[in-house]
XYZ file of C-alpha atoms in Angstrom:
772
model
C 87.193 93.841 129.205
C 86.209 96.813 131.351
C 82.721 96.938 132.749
C 80.289 99.559 134.034
C 81.872 102.844 135.039
C 85.190 101.982 133.414
C 83.435 101.477 130.084
C 81.987 104.995 130.350
C 85.423 106.433 131.090
C 86.880 104.528 128.138
C 84.182 105.794 125.780
C 84.862 109.372 126.899
C 88.599 108.941 126.344
C 87.908 107.634 122.850
C 85.760 110.649 122.064
C 88.367 113.096 123.396
C 91.351 111.508 121.669
C 90.036 110.167 118.379
C 89.968 113.563 116.703
C 93.596 114.230 117.583
C 94.659 110.850 116.263
C 92.795 111.264 112.996
C 94.800 114.437 112.419
C 97.754 112.110 111.960
C 96.648 111.617 108.346
C 98.253 114.400 106.268
C 95.880 116.821 104.601
C 96.078 116.120 100.901
C 92.819 117.389 99.530
C 90.229 114.624 99.438
C 92.666 111.810 98.920
C 93.015 110.264 102.365
C 89.977 108.284 103.388
C 91.079 108.054 107.037
C 90.263 111.737 107.419
C 86.564 110.914 107.392
C 85.287 110.144 110.877
C 82.537 107.572 110.690
C 79.817 107.303 113.311
C 81.299 105.482 116.271
C 79.898 101.957 116.480
C 77.856 101.214 119.571
C 79.265 97.676 119.754
C 82.805 96.607 120.507
C 83.846 94.202 117.782
C 87.529 94.144 118.721
C 87.101 91.440 121.358
C 86.195 89.066 118.496
C 89.665 89.480 116.969
C 92.414 87.022 117.848
C 95.668 88.312 116.314
C 97.365 84.997 117.089
C 95.296 83.178 114.452
C 97.712 82.255 111.675
C 101.039 82.904 113.392
C 102.141 79.263 113.100
C 102.746 76.920 110.175
C 103.490 79.637 107.664
C 100.576 82.044 108.167
C 103.066 84.755 109.225
C 100.379 87.057 110.581
C 101.460 90.179 112.445
C 101.579 90.199 116.244
C 101.650 93.597 117.936
C 99.813 96.902 117.638
C 98.721 98.787 114.526
C 95.811 100.890 113.352
C 94.063 100.106 110.043
C 96.611 100.499 107.217
C 98.992 102.097 109.735
C 102.583 102.878 108.819
C 103.797 101.698 112.222
C 103.259 98.052 113.148
C 105.004 97.707 116.479
C 105.584 94.211 117.786
C 108.120 91.705 119.093
C 111.013 90.424 117.014
C 111.971 86.933 118.086
C 114.195 83.952 117.660
C 113.571 80.329 118.583
C 115.422 78.905 121.572
C 117.975 77.373 119.224
C 118.696 80.777 117.692
C 116.702 80.792 114.435
C 115.393 84.273 113.742
C 111.769 84.669 112.695
C 111.436 86.050 109.172
C 108.282 88.030 109.960
C 108.989 88.935 113.572
C 107.004 86.593 115.808
C 107.513 83.045 117.023
C 105.235 81.050 119.300
C 108.281 79.749 121.099
C 111.608 81.362 121.808
C 113.113 84.618 122.985
C 112.042 88.202 122.429
C 114.936 90.303 121.114
C 113.063 93.578 121.370
C 110.190 95.483 119.824
C 110.548 96.993 116.358
C 108.267 99.382 114.531
C 107.878 98.177 110.951
C 106.466 94.776 110.020
C 104.549 92.979 107.305
C 101.569 90.716 107.871
C 101.150 87.355 106.198
C 104.569 87.670 104.603
C 108.211 87.980 105.554
C 111.550 89.228 104.307
C 111.376 92.945 105.113
C 111.607 95.512 107.922
C 112.022 94.885 111.673
C 113.522 98.360 112.068
C 114.352 100.462 115.159
C 114.418 97.836 117.881
C 113.668 98.896 121.468
C 114.357 96.571 124.397
C 114.287 96.944 128.179
C 117.101 95.292 130.130
C 117.927 94.842 133.820
C 121.297 93.849 135.175
C 124.588 94.166 133.302
C 124.090 95.308 129.722
C 125.537 92.760 127.300
C 125.080 94.158 123.810
C 125.388 90.760 122.119
C 122.956 89.080 124.491
C 119.751 91.093 124.726
C 117.059 88.426 124.652
C 114.476 87.034 127.006
C 111.745 84.429 127.254
C 108.267 85.771 127.948
C 105.090 84.772 129.705
C 101.631 86.253 130.266
C 101.498 87.269 126.609
C 98.446 89.219 125.417
C 97.638 90.576 121.970
C 94.442 92.486 121.406
C 93.524 95.019 118.765
C 95.855 97.965 119.289
C 97.613 96.402 122.298
C 100.385 93.930 123.050
C 101.790 92.910 126.441
C 104.171 90.303 127.834
C 106.219 89.651 130.951
C 109.912 89.509 130.011
C 111.009 86.870 132.473
C 114.781 87.269 132.244
C 114.531 90.948 133.117
C 111.332 90.822 135.197
C 109.918 93.681 133.112
C 106.332 93.954 131.913
C 106.210 95.302 128.367
C 103.137 96.946 126.842
C 102.720 98.407 123.360
C 100.145 100.483 121.529
C 100.369 102.792 118.514
C 99.008 105.491 116.241
C 99.576 105.718 112.487
C 103.255 106.674 112.620
C 104.163 106.337 116.301
C 104.834 103.389 118.566
C 104.026 103.858 122.259
C 105.981 101.696 124.754
C 105.227 101.234 128.443
C 107.592 99.221 130.627
C 107.110 98.303 134.276
C 110.546 97.705 135.805
C 111.491 95.866 139.006
C 113.707 97.377 141.680
C 117.137 97.388 140.082
C 120.329 99.398 140.261
C 120.942 98.560 136.618
C 117.903 99.205 134.419
C 118.272 100.157 130.790
C 116.060 101.098 127.883
C 117.975 100.343 124.697
C 117.447 101.288 121.062
C 119.185 99.194 118.415
C 119.309 101.111 115.138
C 121.086 98.458 113.060
C 118.586 95.674 113.762
C 116.318 94.281 111.050
C 114.652 91.030 110.077
C 116.381 88.683 107.678
C 119.785 90.356 107.641
C 122.360 88.355 105.719
C 124.193 87.772 102.473
C 121.469 85.768 100.728
C 120.346 87.210 97.387
C 117.019 88.314 98.884
C 118.234 89.160 102.392
C 118.066 92.616 103.894
C 121.371 94.395 104.328
C 122.234 97.149 106.780
C 124.001 100.042 105.057
C 124.693 102.367 107.970
C 123.054 104.649 110.512
C 123.258 107.697 112.725
C 122.141 108.215 116.301
C 122.058 111.491 118.195
C 121.218 111.804 121.880
C 119.778 115.296 121.976
C 118.973 115.136 125.701
C 118.862 112.666 128.568
C 115.482 111.435 127.332
C 115.629 111.815 123.520
C 117.315 110.106 120.582
C 116.949 110.582 116.865
C 118.626 109.676 113.607
C 118.334 107.496 110.540
C 119.011 103.893 109.585
C 119.613 102.717 106.011
C 118.772 99.322 104.545
C 118.569 97.656 101.167
C 117.180 94.437 99.729
C 114.745 92.054 101.296
C 112.231 89.842 99.523
C 111.439 92.410 96.844
C 115.160 92.991 96.231
C 114.350 96.676 96.540
C 116.635 99.657 96.589
C 117.777 101.562 99.639
C 115.177 102.685 102.126
C 115.853 105.076 105.003
C 114.008 104.837 108.308
C 114.125 108.082 110.272
C 113.233 107.901 113.946
C 112.685 110.069 116.982
C 112.475 108.533 120.453
C 111.368 110.412 123.557
C 111.046 109.045 127.097
C 108.850 110.325 129.900
C 111.630 109.763 132.449
C 115.052 111.453 132.141
C 117.895 108.943 132.312
C 120.557 109.054 134.999
C 123.099 108.336 132.281
C 123.138 107.772 128.539
C 125.534 105.878 126.312
C 125.851 105.078 122.626
C 127.495 102.056 121.095
C 129.217 101.252 117.845
C 130.363 97.730 117.260
C 130.638 96.173 120.716
C 131.888 99.288 122.501
C 129.821 101.503 124.780
C 130.735 105.195 124.879
C 129.619 108.396 126.610
C 129.502 110.055 123.180
C 126.168 111.647 122.340
C 126.523 111.154 118.589
C 127.519 108.123 116.567
C 127.667 107.210 112.888
C 128.553 103.848 111.315
C 128.724 102.269 107.896
C 127.415 98.909 106.800
C 127.443 95.842 109.031
C 128.527 97.732 112.172
C 126.145 97.594 115.164
C 124.944 100.916 116.537
C 122.539 101.985 119.233
C 122.040 103.729 122.542
C 121.014 103.021 126.106
C 119.194 105.118 128.677
C 120.290 103.958 132.123
C 118.297 104.102 135.384
C 118.084 102.993 138.950
C 114.493 101.844 139.232
C 112.127 101.216 142.087
C 109.736 98.281 142.165
C 106.957 98.678 139.596
C 108.456 101.891 138.212
C 106.907 102.762 134.865
C 109.050 104.190 132.070
C 107.313 105.108 128.827
C 108.698 105.848 125.376
C 107.236 107.172 122.144
C 109.003 106.391 118.887
C 108.014 108.306 115.785
C 108.875 106.838 112.387
C 109.260 108.729 109.111
C 110.655 108.099 105.659
C 111.251 111.833 105.158
C 113.417 113.093 108.030
C 114.122 112.803 111.741
C 112.411 116.146 112.203
C 109.314 114.721 110.516
C 109.482 111.721 112.860
C 109.518 114.139 115.796
C 106.564 116.053 114.387
C 104.685 112.769 113.996
C 105.059 112.184 117.735
C 103.980 115.711 118.585
C 100.969 115.593 116.272
C 99.711 112.088 116.908
C 100.509 111.397 120.577
C 101.189 114.723 122.289
C 100.429 113.428 125.821
C 101.619 110.469 127.888
C 98.277 108.692 128.247
C 98.776 105.098 127.147
C 95.129 104.137 127.725
C 93.910 107.009 125.558
C 96.074 105.951 122.633
C 94.962 102.348 122.972
C 91.310 103.408 123.123
C 91.674 105.531 120.001
C 93.244 102.600 118.122
C 90.332 100.386 119.180
C 87.856 103.008 117.990
C 89.438 103.082 114.527
C 89.326 99.295 114.338
C 85.725 99.167 115.510
C 84.731 101.431 112.628
C 86.283 98.954 110.189
C 85.157 95.761 111.908
C 81.567 97.018 112.095
C 81.379 96.574 108.318
C 80.781 92.865 108.968
C 77.700 91.761 110.881
C 76.953 88.151 111.841
C 73.924 86.404 113.321
C 73.794 82.731 114.265
C 77.514 82.082 113.909
C 79.425 79.889 116.344
C 82.326 81.178 118.433
C 84.982 79.791 116.105
C 83.433 81.380 113.025
C 83.092 84.726 114.776
C 86.741 84.771 115.830
C 87.946 83.606 112.433
C 85.964 86.167 110.448
C 86.668 89.231 112.555
C 90.327 88.254 112.747
C 90.230 87.968 108.955
C 88.754 91.465 108.694
C 91.590 92.669 110.909
C 94.214 90.964 108.793
C 93.090 92.374 105.454
C 93.327 95.950 106.799
C 96.937 95.721 107.990
C 98.283 96.099 104.435
C 98.903 97.884 102.143
C 100.324 100.657 104.311
C 99.053 104.228 104.140
C 102.204 106.324 103.780
C 100.530 109.457 102.508
C 102.776 112.334 103.534
C 105.719 109.941 103.963
C 106.775 109.437 100.354
C 110.535 110.022 99.978
C 110.440 109.503 96.217
C 108.399 112.434 94.959
C 105.981 115.134 96.029
C 102.360 114.596 95.101
C 98.862 115.501 96.189
C 97.798 111.922 95.558
C 97.485 109.257 98.253
C 100.600 107.157 98.705
C 100.466 103.499 99.726
C 103.327 101.039 100.060
C 103.686 97.367 101.001
C 101.731 95.864 98.145
C 102.952 92.421 99.123
C 101.774 91.375 96.596
C 98.968 92.330 94.214
C 99.495 88.883 92.659
C 98.160 87.574 95.973
C 95.501 90.163 96.781
C 93.829 90.964 93.441
C 91.621 87.872 93.533
C 89.733 88.447 96.792
C 91.173 91.268 98.938
C 90.735 94.009 96.331
C 87.132 93.007 95.475
C 86.296 92.900 99.191
C 87.631 96.427 99.737
C 85.755 97.583 96.644
C 82.597 96.337 98.366
C 83.075 97.428 101.965
C 85.630 100.271 101.745
C 85.208 101.906 98.332
C 86.864 105.156 99.421
C 89.892 103.266 100.697
C 90.099 101.192 97.530
C 89.792 104.371 95.476
C 92.785 105.847 97.276
C 94.812 102.650 96.898
C 94.202 102.664 93.142
C 95.011 106.364 92.914
C 98.289 105.538 94.605
C 99.014 102.765 92.082
C 98.392 105.220 89.264
C 100.659 107.826 90.848
C 103.401 105.221 91.261
C 103.078 104.606 87.509
C 103.443 108.334 86.835
C 106.722 108.470 88.707
C 108.278 105.027 88.203
C 106.890 104.018 84.815
C 104.886 101.019 86.039
C 102.092 100.159 88.420
C 103.683 97.637 90.776
C 102.759 94.010 91.165
C 104.698 94.163 94.415
C 106.161 97.106 96.305
C 107.859 97.477 99.664
C 110.411 99.794 101.188
C 109.216 102.487 98.757
C 110.421 100.505 95.745
C 108.764 98.236 93.180
C 109.489 94.488 92.892
C 109.012 91.536 92.579
C 106.644 90.662 89.762
C 105.440 87.100 90.221
C 102.972 86.530 87.410
C 100.941 88.941 85.353
C 100.558 92.695 85.587
C 97.734 92.183 88.038
C 97.206 95.827 88.911
C 95.361 95.763 85.564
C 92.739 93.487 87.117
C 92.489 95.717 90.204
C 91.800 98.743 88.000
C 89.254 96.846 85.897
C 87.499 95.569 89.013
C 87.017 99.146 90.233
C 86.022 100.348 86.765
C 83.297 97.794 86.073
C 81.905 98.289 89.590
C 81.653 102.042 89.179
C 84.178 103.387 91.682
C 84.361 107.166 91.424
C 87.241 109.587 91.893
C 89.809 107.620 89.868
C 91.676 108.936 86.837
C 90.847 105.974 84.615
C 92.394 107.590 81.539
C 95.811 107.572 83.204
C 95.095 104.161 84.646
C 94.392 102.908 81.142
C 97.685 104.391 79.929
C 99.435 102.487 82.715
C 97.698 99.257 81.691
C 98.708 99.705 78.059
C 102.271 100.442 79.152
C 102.310 97.094 80.964
C 101.073 95.362 77.828
C 103.397 97.016 75.314
C 106.686 98.100 76.932
C 109.125 95.365 77.981
C 110.656 96.209 81.363
C 114.382 96.482 81.910
C 114.045 94.143 84.900
C 111.024 91.822 84.526
C 111.329 90.627 88.112
C 110.897 94.215 89.282
C 107.879 95.371 87.265
C 105.992 94.992 84.000
C 105.660 91.814 81.945
C 108.532 89.441 81.355
C 108.602 87.611 78.020
C 106.446 90.352 76.530
C 107.999 90.362 73.063
C 107.231 86.674 72.552
C 103.776 87.035 74.050
C 102.771 89.897 71.763
C 104.348 88.412 68.626
C 103.614 84.715 69.085
C 100.637 84.778 71.400
C 102.412 82.971 74.256
C 105.544 83.188 76.379
C 108.186 80.652 75.353
C 110.738 78.863 77.459
C 113.150 81.672 76.651
C 111.576 83.350 79.685
C 110.898 82.020 83.152
C 107.359 81.355 84.384
C 106.200 81.104 80.756
C 103.046 79.093 81.489
C 101.682 81.054 84.408
C 102.573 84.322 82.690
C 100.725 83.348 79.522
C 97.611 82.414 81.494
C 97.732 85.578 83.568
C 98.588 87.939 80.700
C 95.558 86.610 78.835
C 93.332 87.674 81.687
C 95.193 90.962 82.169
C 94.474 91.735 78.517
C 90.805 91.019 79.121
C 90.941 93.606 81.928
C 92.504 96.136 79.559
C 89.827 95.427 76.948
C 87.082 96.011 79.510
C 88.415 99.438 80.468
C 89.085 100.344 76.832
C 85.520 99.419 75.965
C 84.094 101.512 78.790
C 86.224 104.501 77.848
C 85.073 104.305 74.245
C 88.426 103.151 72.891
C 87.065 100.581 70.455
C 90.325 100.043 68.563
C 92.231 99.237 71.739
C 89.349 97.106 72.993
C 89.519 95.024 69.824
C 93.288 94.628 70.101
C 93.331 93.426 73.687
C 90.235 91.281 73.336
C 92.056 89.470 70.534
C 94.726 88.458 73.054
C 92.390 87.173 75.725
C 92.526 83.604 74.416
C 96.293 83.375 74.223
C 96.185 80.811 77.010
C 94.859 78.376 74.404
C 98.085 78.710 72.404
C 99.831 76.649 75.083
C 97.022 74.074 75.187
C 98.135 70.667 73.953
C 94.898 68.811 73.240
C 96.719 65.469 73.064
C 98.716 65.754 76.294
C 97.365 63.119 78.677
C 97.966 63.081 82.418
C 96.339 60.617 84.807
C 93.699 59.770 82.227
C 92.736 63.350 81.293
C 93.489 64.910 77.922
C 94.378 68.522 77.272
C 96.782 70.626 79.368
C 98.989 73.679 79.060
C 102.418 72.667 77.838
C 105.690 74.568 77.360
C 106.787 75.729 73.923
C 110.366 76.188 72.841
C 111.474 79.514 71.322
C 110.956 78.033 67.844
C 107.331 77.193 68.663
C 107.775 73.447 69.026
C 106.400 71.626 72.022
C 108.813 71.108 74.893
C 108.610 68.301 77.418
C 105.465 68.501 79.578
C 105.921 70.314 82.879
C 104.520 68.211 85.702
C 106.289 69.660 88.763
C 103.806 69.941 91.626
C 104.608 73.512 92.582
C 107.064 75.602 90.623
C 108.865 78.751 91.608
C 110.772 81.607 89.968
C 112.609 79.849 87.102
C 109.871 77.318 86.377
C 107.099 77.060 83.784
C 104.375 77.589 86.367
C 104.829 79.834 89.385
C 103.472 78.437 92.670
C 101.049 76.170 90.875
C 100.928 73.212 88.490
C 99.162 71.965 85.368
C 95.996 71.118 87.279
C 95.636 74.712 88.429
C 96.902 76.861 85.582
C 95.522 74.743 82.748
C 91.996 75.708 83.810
C 92.623 79.367 84.643
C 90.633 81.490 82.209
C 88.016 83.509 84.141
C 87.335 85.572 81.017
C 86.075 82.566 79.056
C 85.460 79.438 81.072
C 83.053 78.251 78.387
C 85.902 78.131 75.856
C 88.196 76.386 78.323
C 85.560 73.807 79.252
C 85.135 73.003 75.560
C 88.910 72.502 75.248
C 88.737 70.137 78.224
C 86.025 68.010 76.594
C 82.771 69.595 77.727
C 80.887 69.922 80.983
C 80.955 66.293 82.097
C 84.645 65.839 81.344
C 85.426 69.131 83.053
C 83.497 68.113 86.171
C 85.378 64.791 86.275
C 88.645 66.691 85.946
C 87.716 68.950 88.851
C 86.650 65.921 90.933
C 90.025 64.326 90.269
C 91.850 67.550 91.105
C 90.311 67.668 94.571
C 90.251 63.940 95.320
C 93.873 63.450 94.295
C 95.018 66.533 96.206
C 96.090 68.521 93.191
C 94.171 71.424 94.720
C 96.488 73.656 96.757
C 94.489 75.847 99.119
C 97.705 77.239 100.593
C 98.384 79.376 97.531
C 96.379 81.938 95.622
C 96.355 80.385 92.104
C 93.954 77.768 93.471
C 91.523 80.251 95.019
C 88.981 79.984 92.213
C 89.060 76.228 91.642
C 86.205 75.267 94.023
C 83.703 77.588 92.293
C 84.602 76.506 88.753
C 81.939 73.799 89.024
C 79.386 76.605 88.660
C 80.488 77.127 85.053
C 79.717 73.470 84.304
C 76.288 73.472 85.931
C 77.247 71.745 89.176
C 76.956 74.284 92.018
C 76.314 71.366 94.383
C 79.904 70.232 93.936
C 81.111 73.781 94.572
C 79.179 73.602 97.839
C 80.891 70.343 98.810
C 84.421 71.560 98.157
C 83.955 74.972 99.768
C 82.399 73.413 102.871
C 85.145 70.812 103.227
C 87.926 73.317 102.588
C 86.638 75.645 105.288
C 86.248 72.725 107.666
C 89.705 71.306 107.077
C 91.985 74.225 106.271
C 90.742 77.120 108.436
C 90.430 77.155 112.220
C 90.563 79.638 115.087
C 93.972 78.410 116.256
C 97.523 79.681 115.853
C 97.816 77.320 112.872
C 94.423 78.381 111.564
C 95.467 79.744 108.141
C 96.678 77.112 105.655
C 99.476 79.204 104.102
C 100.947 82.677 104.049
C 98.094 85.069 104.741
C 99.735 87.275 102.090
C 98.504 90.702 103.190
C 95.083 89.297 103.969
C 94.580 87.312 100.764
C 93.790 84.079 102.618
C 91.661 85.993 105.093
C 89.547 87.609 102.388
C 89.031 84.213 100.696
C 87.825 82.949 104.066
C 85.332 85.820 104.457
C 83.828 85.427 100.998
C 83.702 81.644 101.191
C 82.120 81.584 104.648
C 79.446 84.002 103.469
C 78.838 81.829 100.384
C 80.159 84.141 97.657
C 83.184 84.432 95.412
C 84.065 87.537 93.349
C 85.356 87.068 89.827
C 88.003 89.765 90.172
C 88.039 92.217 87.289
C 84.440 91.428 86.363
C 81.103 92.552 87.791
C 80.165 88.964 88.623
C 79.868 87.139 91.952
C 79.503 83.374 92.141
C 77.376 81.689 94.812
C 78.856 78.725 96.657
C 77.401 77.771 100.051
C 76.974 79.947 103.142
C 78.164 78.727 106.535
C 76.382 81.365 108.627
C 72.581 81.826 108.796
C 72.597 85.609 108.503
C 75.478 87.903 107.580
C 75.830 91.431 106.231
C 78.543 93.508 104.616
C 78.339 97.291 104.697
C 78.779 98.762 101.228
C 80.249 102.137 102.113
C 77.169 104.082 101.011
C 74.977 103.433 104.012
C 73.604 100.288 102.350
C 74.228 96.645 103.112
C 74.496 93.341 101.322
C 72.709 90.797 103.485
C 72.999 87.041 102.910
C 70.328 84.935 104.606
C 70.587 81.144 104.588
C 67.281 79.506 105.478
C 67.346 76.000 106.982
C 71.118 76.101 107.492
C 72.242 73.589 110.092
C 75.310 73.699 112.288
C 76.760 70.482 110.859
C 76.673 71.729 107.290
C 74.401 68.950 106.022
C 71.981 71.450 104.492
C 74.705 72.897 102.335
C 72.914 72.801 98.968
C 70.944 75.746 97.641
C 67.394 74.762 96.702
C 66.225 78.203 95.575
C 67.292 81.819 95.847
C 65.879 85.315 95.735
C 67.691 88.617 95.363
C 65.721 91.599 96.664
C 62.620 89.441 96.657
C 62.981 88.422 93.009
C 63.638 84.823 92.013
C 67.312 84.196 91.279
C 67.629 80.962 89.290
C 71.359 81.336 88.631
C 74.356 80.572 90.854
C 75.712 84.040 90.168
C 74.697 87.696 90.053
C 76.111 91.036 88.991
C 77.470 93.925 91.040
C 74.768 96.268 89.746
C 72.184 94.071 91.474
C 73.696 94.683 94.927
C 75.561 98.008 94.778
C 72.665 99.998 96.257
C 71.985 97.433 98.952
C 70.508 93.986 98.587
C 69.216 90.933 100.420
C 70.160 87.541 99.042
C 68.013 84.752 100.496
C 69.226 81.207 99.940
C 66.953 78.326 100.894
C 69.164 75.399 101.826
C 68.562 71.661 101.771
C 70.326 68.311 102.384
C 70.552 67.200 98.753
C 71.511 68.794 95.410
C 68.716 70.467 93.482
C 68.189 71.792 89.968
C 68.932 75.326 91.133
C 71.802 77.026 89.342
C 72.302 74.252 86.794
C 70.848 75.891 83.667
C 72.544 79.230 83.021
C 76.249 79.304 83.842
C 78.141 82.471 84.756
C 79.085 84.727 81.812
C 81.897 83.800 79.432
C 83.224 85.581 76.361
C 82.155 82.680 74.166
C 78.505 83.081 75.144
C 76.304 84.067 72.235
C 74.820 86.922 74.249
C 78.125 88.266 75.614
C 78.044 91.992 74.889
C 80.811 94.518 74.555
C 81.822 97.356 72.251
C 83.595 94.845 69.990
C 82.344 91.595 68.554
C 83.759 89.226 71.121
C 82.392 86.197 69.335
C 84.200 87.197 66.164
C 87.417 87.629 68.118
C 86.993 84.125 69.578
C 86.871 82.546 66.128
C 89.604 84.791 64.788
C 92.046 83.481 67.363
C 91.393 79.818 66.589
């Protein structure tokens, strides 16, 4: 960190360059929230971020440089020392193959395009790889010493441009290469990426441009084209292109699928000679990629670009404020904030599919992962951003026929469970987000619920005909159990929006489907001493054999979950589900068993809500125990500090909410209280107001984890939950903590449809009985 005079110089460079960088967002009316320049924070929060948290043991978090929601995520692509390529780019051990410009975070199976690598010595096209040392990753900055080539590599970026700086040794053979055919996960597997062909044109001794074409990847998407423009600050002594394994003096090259292609800029370098490169990326054209460079990074000032990236991140990170936290908590939470703002990707102005004045976002990877916690967090702290994301989902519906459950490479796919964009829309609707065309959003939701898709793994609802006619998905379709549970909640989301829009007929229809999960409930099925579980049904309606696989996948009855998770997933009516399970005491015993016998899977999103389900049965003390122990065991500030795929920040947002002591019931205006782990924390609400959570008597060991009493804005809060309307204009929640359970929160459970006082524009209680 710079000190004194250097800090003043850095602040001035931020002020001078930030305006130019913000112009990188295309002008599309009022749709792009990045156009608004917030007051520059006086504190530097970026030093609290450790981008290496979560890179190991399946967290798959991005390593490199990006701005919030940036199109370009420039970072190293690597293989282990025994030659296994990383699926998401980075590996804690192994060789760097180069630095590519498109990556995911918390996921893998896509991108890794336009690979740049410095080389010294003879250029061997099939052997460009190097160990590294002195590796650094900070917000907006990556650096490493490439030991084989004795080159120091540094990276920073703007929204659509990667900025490279390389410090070469004295060498008669120095090269800066660009590999246009490279990508992550290339292969013949059914979900591998495939290279379709490319062009490269050396337009001068310091410029290259062209296009590379790919198809497939995890979402099994259609073809996507990556246009690029590369410019160097140092003219090369010679340039060459390659196709296959042959170098040529030709300035232009074109290949078809599976044929390597690239170019090299060759130099004789002096010791510590710096060569810089800017690479613009576009999905529209090579000319657009060039314009992106000219607009976003017109000069050759690496420090200025890095400072501007830090300034953008500081504006976002300042939305979280902590007091009394320990070092580990601070690094975990600010790193989590960083992770949730890497995806989805703001591609406004870079949509190759259609022209629109609406915002355009891609890399929803996947809404099935993010709807539970990431979307509600953005609704709280970044309402303008969430508004634009939802507007983009609606515009994708206008032009593709469906809001995606997953989307990458400018194409929809793959749908894992329900049509969970419905819950995202409902969450924004019930919390009063403005500037969204909810009428069209409602049409998109109804389309999900009524029109069977041609490819149910790409979009829409699979098994829809059975679900709408029989009230459940049968074994004629894959993922029948998890789909039935999720569709039931998706229909609740549709009913909410219909009710609010005054569409009483539609509200009645979809509310009548909200208990379809119970149609797969076998009250006599007994597992490990507990009665009542979801069970498969054959196409003729008869019971099939119970499904007791621990964690299913695509063809199975439950997707990435099991009977202990999905059988108690009904956020719309936990009261009804608890009655099916035998009442409060039996339900609490079931939850105890689930956690004690390790049926709870914190590594995957279907289990996110399980710890707070105790609140519905009047036992918030047990919620406190499980949340505290899960945070203690599963999350750390190490490279293995995220228990599973971060999934576009889904795990990170669960961590933020749970550490602060809250959990959002996505799609509803309800927040559940668990147990805070920090004495004083605040979230900015996007309107100049804050939600502050104060935990009195909290101790560092977590012994005083039980809420004894609570106030919200100075008023007694006897319940272990509250509504969004109570905090939307700013609020202070004060929780008085103690070392033993109390009577607080045990009387009035969170709302359920079966409650006698549950209000809507239809008679929910009547619908409950009608579906029995």
